[in-house]
Amino acid sequence: MNKEQVKVKCIGMDEEGKGIVKVKGKEFHVPNLIDGETAVVEISQKRNFVNAKVIRIEEKSKYRVAPKCQYFDKCGGCQLQHLSYEGQAEFKQNSVERLMKQYHKVNKILGMQEPYFYRNKVHSTVAYDGKGKIISGIYEENTHHVISIKECIIQDKRADEIVASILGIMKTYKMKPYDEDTGQGFLRHILVKTGFTSNQIMVVLVVSSQMFPGKNNFIKELLKKHPEITTIVMNINNRQTSAVLGNVEKVLYGKGYIEDTLCGCVFQISPKSFYQINPIQTEVLYNKAIDMAKLKGNEVVIDAYCGIGTISLIVSSKVKNVIGVELNKDAVKDAIKNAKRNKIKNVCFYNDDAGDFMVGLANKKQTVDTVFMDPPRSGSDEKFLSSLVRLAPKQVIYISCNPVTQERDLRYLTKHGYTVNEIQPVDMFPQTKHVESIILMTYCGSREG
Ligand code: SAH
């Protein structure tokens, strides 16, 4: 292995939140280094693998703070904890501006007042540590090695306490964690979803087989310790896979779902369906997106990639009708129930690939006024975008958690008749590198076909 220590000045930051430095004309990306800082870094090379790490910071950035979390170095979940919240906001503002300023001026990011303990979904993997003790936490980056995490400063505190109790009860009942290599053992993961306004709590136990020895006592004990839990679901995942959830589910206690309120509508959330993980900022996001649309009341609206129908239902009182489309079957079922639960009649949900669905609408020459689209990190696809252009709604509001794919899709849409009118970053994931952004586009071309 080749190792060398050099003094460098950080000249920028990459999308991962790493500091960029240049050594002998070559660029390196260094974790825990902030733009403008001077530091001694160690560059090591083993075969083709190059690693750069900070040895000491010589000139600190005004944004540097001590990370609040003891697992910051190992976990990898929060890439920006060494930056003050002001510094994080600037980092996110810059990452959106770098990509988007070619289209329009970027509004100032909408940040969170209390940027901690916001996650309403907690996922913990259960395993043995090297000494035969049951632990739970997350996989160390790029490995199958579980790091024990007892508290997390971005997760709902109640979830950490429940996970700790489950580990204790496992010991009492001699329940074994699942071992990925041998396929032996029972409990694989614990998922806790909490309703921010409802205070309902769902615990999902992901297990390797239907046979749950001592089930009733296990549940009794868990509920005795945590009467705040409103439902417990067993999810059976007996495959050797990195996917967390399996297909078979059994409700062990309560209704099998929780509810939560967002922007005045109540939503049912089941173990598998997507639900925004930061409820406080989700309201900020949705309110801004809906505001941008300046709806008059007579519009036909599409909510593409609609999840459990959140945007559809929240916008429904402001428009003529809404069509929601979503690929995940469970989410669509929830969406339909949610419409009924809120007594909303002017929305319709379809379980389909958003691209295929849009092709169908374009072929029927359906009139659409406004499209809200909120695709996953991979962004949209050509099928969807080309049909969107054929439908030519007057306005498109594109919400994205990945500005890179959003920019790629924007390039297509701006080449095909759309102009960007507003860009609004929102901080949905404080302490992490992730940034959400909403883009308002209006149609200026002439309809095709
Ligand atoms: N708008 C919702 C969900 C956004 S997340 C909300 O704010 O809660 C993105 C959603 O897109 C997920 O629910 C995912 O299941 C769905 N999805 C992913 N690929 C899709 C596709 N090809 N067609 C339709 N929906 C898709």
mmCIF file of C-alpha atoms in Angstrom, residues 127-313:
data_model
loop_
_atom_site.group_PDB
_atom_site.id
_atom_site.type_symbol
_atom_site.label_atom_id
_atom_site.label_comp_id
_atom_site.label_asym_id
_atom_site.label_seq_id
_atom_site.Cartn_x
_atom_site.Cartn_y
_atom_site.Cartn_z
ATOM 1 C CA ALA A 127 -27.620 -9.290 14.298
ATOM 2 C CA TYR A 128 -25.054 -10.737 16.679
ATOM 3 C CA ASP A 129 -21.954 -8.696 17.339
ATOM 4 C CA GLY A 130 -18.601 -10.510 17.306
ATOM 5 C CA LYS A 131 -19.098 -11.585 20.940
ATOM 6 C CA GLY A 132 -22.496 -13.242 20.653
ATOM 7 C CA LYS A 133 -24.456 -10.236 21.940
ATOM 8 C CA ILE A 134 -27.650 -9.251 20.120
ATOM 9 C CA ILE A 135 -27.354 -5.806 18.585
ATOM 10 C CA SER A 136 -29.328 -3.729 16.125
ATOM 11 C CA GLY A 137 -28.429 -0.898 13.839
ATOM 12 C CA ILE A 138 -27.413 -0.367 10.257
ATOM 13 C CA TYR A 139 -25.023 -1.969 7.828
ATOM 14 C CA GLU A 140 -21.657 -0.277 7.734
ATOM 15 C CA GLU A 141 -21.258 1.366 4.326
ATOM 16 C CA ASN A 142 -20.568 -1.178 1.544
ATOM 17 C CA THR A 143 -20.424 -4.138 3.957
ATOM 18 C CA HIS A 144 -22.628 -6.765 5.561
ATOM 19 C CA HIS A 145 -21.387 -5.849 8.969
ATOM 20 C CA VAL A 146 -24.037 -4.403 11.313
ATOM 21 C CA ILE A 147 -23.012 -1.468 13.509
ATOM 22 C CA SER A 148 -24.873 -1.247 16.805
ATOM 23 C CA ILE A 149 -26.820 2.022 16.983
ATOM 24 C CA LYS A 150 -28.615 2.808 20.218
ATOM 25 C CA GLU A 151 -29.723 6.332 19.519
ATOM 26 C CA CYS A 152 -30.042 8.362 16.373
ATOM 27 C CA ILE A 153 -30.436 12.127 16.409
ATOM 28 C CA ILE A 154 -32.600 12.291 13.306
ATOM 29 C CA GLN A 155 -35.076 9.564 14.264
ATOM 30 C CA ASP A 156 -38.201 9.725 16.394
ATOM 31 C CA LYS A 157 -36.923 9.013 19.917
ATOM 32 C CA ARG A 158 -39.792 6.665 20.704
ATOM 33 C CA ALA A 159 -38.566 4.252 18.040
ATOM 34 C CA ASP A 160 -35.106 3.874 19.614
ATOM 35 C CA GLU A 161 -36.712 2.935 22.926
ATOM 36 C CA ILE A 162 -38.958 0.324 21.303
ATOM 37 C CA VAL A 163 -36.055 -1.241 19.407
ATOM 38 C CA ALA A 164 -34.014 -1.460 22.634
ATOM 39 C CA SER A 165 -36.918 -3.190 24.403
ATOM 40 C CA ILE A 166 -37.305 -5.706 21.588
ATOM 41 C CA LEU A 167 -33.630 -6.681 21.884
ATOM 42 C CA GLY A 168 -34.155 -7.229 25.622
ATOM 43 C CA ILE A 169 -37.253 -9.367 25.062
ATOM 44 C CA MET A 170 -35.370 -11.420 22.433
ATOM 45 C CA LYS A 171 -32.848 -12.328 25.088
ATOM 46 C CA THR A 172 -35.553 -13.400 27.544
ATOM 47 C CA TYR A 173 -37.218 -15.586 24.921
ATOM 48 C CA LYS A 174 -33.945 -16.851 23.464
ATOM 49 C CA MET A 175 -34.970 -15.560 20.055
ATOM 50 C CA LYS A 176 -32.070 -15.539 17.607
ATOM 51 C CA PRO A 177 -31.263 -12.815 15.116
ATOM 52 C CA TYR A 178 -31.185 -13.970 11.516
ATOM 53 C CA ASP A 179 -27.760 -14.701 10.081
ATOM 54 C CA GLU A 180 -27.434 -13.659 6.445
ATOM 55 C CA ASP A 181 -24.631 -16.098 5.664
ATOM 56 C CA THR A 182 -26.094 -19.264 7.173
ATOM 57 C CA GLY A 183 -29.799 -18.457 6.742
ATOM 58 C CA GLN A 184 -30.276 -19.472 10.427
ATOM 59 C CA GLY A 185 -32.104 -17.443 13.084
ATOM 60 C CA PHE A 186 -35.431 -15.615 13.195
ATOM 61 C CA LEU A 187 -35.614 -11.832 13.577
ATOM 62 C CA ARG A 188 -34.089 -9.932 10.661
ATOM 63 C CA HIS A 189 -35.225 -6.337 10.944
ATOM 64 C CA ILE A 190 -37.361 -4.076 13.083
ATOM 65 C CA LEU A 191 -39.326 -1.308 11.427
ATOM 66 C CA VAL A 192 -41.060 1.344 13.481
ATOM 67 C CA LYS A 193 -43.393 3.857 11.856
ATOM 68 C CA THR A 194 -44.803 6.681 13.946
ATOM 69 C CA GLY A 195 -47.710 9.022 13.247
ATOM 70 C CA PHE A 196 -46.539 12.555 13.965
ATOM 71 C CA THR A 197 -49.935 14.024 14.733
ATOM 72 C CA SER A 198 -51.862 10.842 15.596
ATOM 73 C CA ASN A 199 -49.160 9.445 17.905
ATOM 74 C CA GLN A 200 -49.999 5.985 16.566
ATOM 75 C CA ILE A 201 -47.054 3.597 16.364
ATOM 76 C CA MET A 202 -46.603 0.545 14.144
ATOM 77 C CA VAL A 203 -43.931 -2.074 14.771
ATOM 78 C CA VAL A 204 -43.069 -4.405 11.909
ATOM 79 C CA LEU A 205 -41.060 -7.489 12.830
ATOM 80 C CA VAL A 206 -39.363 -8.851 9.731
ATOM 81 C CA VAL A 207 -38.779 -12.547 10.377
ATOM 82 C CA SER A 208 -37.438 -15.519 8.466
ATOM 83 C CA SER A 209 -40.356 -17.933 8.927
ATOM 84 C CA GLN A 210 -44.077 -18.165 9.727
ATOM 85 C CA MET A 211 -43.273 -20.089 12.932
ATOM 86 C CA PHE A 212 -43.019 -17.506 15.694
ATOM 87 C CA PRO A 213 -42.198 -19.423 18.884
ATOM 88 C CA GLY A 214 -43.614 -17.787 22.015
ATOM 89 C CA LYS A 215 -45.443 -15.224 19.912
ATOM 90 C CA ASN A 216 -48.208 -14.333 22.353
ATOM 91 C CA ASN A 217 -45.910 -13.793 25.284
ATOM 92 C CA PHE A 218 -43.478 -11.811 23.170
ATOM 93 C CA ILE A 219 -46.248 -9.458 22.078
ATOM 94 C CA LYS A 220 -47.718 -9.220 25.568
ATOM 95 C CA GLU A 221 -44.360 -8.219 26.968
ATOM 96 C CA LEU A 222 -43.706 -5.661 24.237
ATOM 97 C CA LEU A 223 -47.105 -4.040 24.765
ATOM 98 C CA LYS A 224 -46.633 -4.016 28.528
ATOM 99 C CA LYS A 225 -43.387 -2.102 28.074
ATOM 100 C CA HIS A 226 -44.802 0.120 25.323
ATOM 101 C CA PRO A 227 -48.564 0.638 25.586
ATOM 102 C CA GLU A 228 -48.111 3.436 23.033
ATOM 103 C CA ILE A 229 -47.694 0.828 20.255
ATOM 104 C CA THR A 230 -50.983 0.673 18.351
ATOM 105 C CA THR A 231 -50.233 -2.143 15.914
ATOM 106 C CA ILE A 232 -47.718 -4.955 15.394
ATOM 107 C CA VAL A 233 -47.214 -6.679 12.057
ATOM 108 C CA MET A 234 -45.116 -9.724 11.224
ATOM 109 C CA ASN A 235 -43.540 -9.640 7.785
ATOM 110 C CA ILE A 236 -42.068 -12.875 6.500
ATOM 111 C CA ASN A 237 -38.934 -12.600 4.444
ATOM 112 C CA ASN A 238 -37.349 -16.019 3.959
ATOM 113 C CA ARG A 239 -35.244 -15.117 0.949
ATOM 114 C CA GLN A 240 -31.536 -14.505 0.991
ATOM 115 C CA THR A 241 -31.822 -10.957 -0.187
ATOM 116 C CA SER A 242 -30.845 -7.444 0.733
ATOM 117 C CA ALA A 243 -34.484 -6.347 0.338
ATOM 118 C CA VAL A 244 -35.896 -5.663 3.786
ATOM 119 C CA LEU A 245 -39.534 -6.683 3.410
ATOM 120 C CA GLY A 246 -40.966 -9.962 2.141
ATOM 121 C CA ASN A 247 -44.356 -10.429 0.498
ATOM 122 C CA VAL A 248 -46.300 -12.184 3.255
ATOM 123 C CA GLU A 249 -47.672 -10.210 6.174
ATOM 124 C CA LYS A 250 -49.646 -11.127 9.248
ATOM 125 C CA VAL A 251 -51.165 -8.638 11.645
ATOM 126 C CA LEU A 252 -50.307 -9.698 15.208
ATOM 127 C CA TYR A 253 -51.944 -6.828 17.047
ATOM 128 C CA GLY A 254 -54.141 -3.852 16.175
ATOM 129 C CA LYS A 255 -55.249 -2.728 12.713
ATOM 130 C CA GLY A 256 -52.104 -3.442 10.710
ATOM 131 C CA TYR A 257 -51.649 0.210 9.757
ATOM 132 C CA ILE A 258 -51.300 3.626 11.359
ATOM 133 C CA GLU A 259 -52.834 6.944 10.443
ATOM 134 C CA ASP A 260 -51.405 10.422 10.300
ATOM 135 C CA THR A 261 -52.664 13.866 9.333
ATOM 136 C CA LEU A 262 -50.976 16.041 6.724
ATOM 137 C CA CYS A 263 -52.314 19.424 5.579
ATOM 138 C CA GLY A 264 -55.720 18.614 7.083
ATOM 139 C CA CYS A 265 -56.197 15.165 5.454
ATOM 140 C CA VAL A 266 -55.898 11.860 7.299
ATOM 141 C CA PHE A 267 -53.720 9.163 5.744
ATOM 142 C CA GLN A 268 -53.530 5.449 6.317
ATOM 143 C CA ILE A 269 -49.994 4.103 6.202
ATOM 144 C CA SER A 270 -49.318 0.392 5.807
ATOM 145 C CA PRO A 271 -45.968 -1.378 6.347
ATOM 146 C CA LYS A 272 -44.989 -1.326 2.674
ATOM 147 C CA SER A 273 -46.303 1.895 1.235
ATOM 148 C CA PHE A 274 -44.154 4.959 0.743
ATOM 149 C CA TYR A 275 -44.828 7.826 3.093
ATOM 150 C CA GLN A 276 -42.676 10.958 3.358
ATOM 151 C CA ILE A 277 -40.301 10.527 6.298
ATOM 152 C CA ASN A 278 -40.242 14.113 7.590
ATOM 153 C CA PRO A 279 -43.862 15.105 8.295
ATOM 154 C CA ILE A 280 -43.111 18.705 9.345
ATOM 155 C CA GLN A 281 -41.225 19.505 6.154
ATOM 156 C CA THR A 282 -43.675 17.506 4.027
ATOM 157 C CA GLU A 283 -46.331 20.082 4.865
ATOM 158 C CA VAL A 284 -43.889 22.840 3.879
ATOM 159 C CA LEU A 285 -43.165 20.982 0.618
ATOM 160 C CA TYR A 286 -46.773 20.285 -0.341
ATOM 161 C CA ASN A 287 -48.004 23.766 0.612
ATOM 162 C CA LYS A 288 -45.310 25.358 -1.524
ATOM 163 C CA ALA A 289 -45.918 23.013 -4.486
ATOM 164 C CA ILE A 290 -49.667 23.635 -4.393
ATOM 165 C CA ASP A 291 -49.165 27.398 -3.969
ATOM 166 C CA MET A 292 -46.915 27.476 -7.014
ATOM 167 C CA ALA A 293 -49.714 26.000 -9.141
ATOM 168 C CA LYS A 294 -52.042 28.996 -8.448
ATOM 169 C CA LEU A 295 -55.073 26.790 -8.999
ATOM 170 C CA LYS A 296 -58.415 28.355 -9.887
ATOM 171 C CA GLY A 297 -60.766 25.490 -9.130
ATOM 172 C CA ASN A 298 -61.659 24.165 -12.580
ATOM 173 C CA GLU A 299 -58.476 22.202 -13.363
ATOM 174 C CA VAL A 300 -58.029 18.543 -14.245
ATOM 175 C CA VAL A 301 -54.925 17.481 -12.343
ATOM 176 C CA ILE A 302 -52.631 14.451 -12.543
ATOM 177 C CA ASP A 303 -50.665 13.349 -9.497
ATOM 178 C CA ALA A 304 -48.036 11.039 -10.982
ATOM 179 C CA TYR A 305 -46.050 8.726 -8.682
ATOM 180 C CA CYS A 306 -48.707 9.513 -6.084
ATOM 181 C CA GLY A 307 -47.781 7.040 -3.317
ATOM 182 C CA ILE A 308 -50.683 6.785 -0.871
ATOM 183 C CA GLY A 309 -52.382 9.741 -2.560
ATOM 184 C CA THR A 310 -51.131 12.545 -0.334
ATOM 185 C CA ILE A 311 -50.814 15.309 -2.939
ATOM 186 C CA SER A 312 -53.984 14.135 -4.743
ATOM 187 C CA LEU A 313 -56.153 14.389 -1.660
#
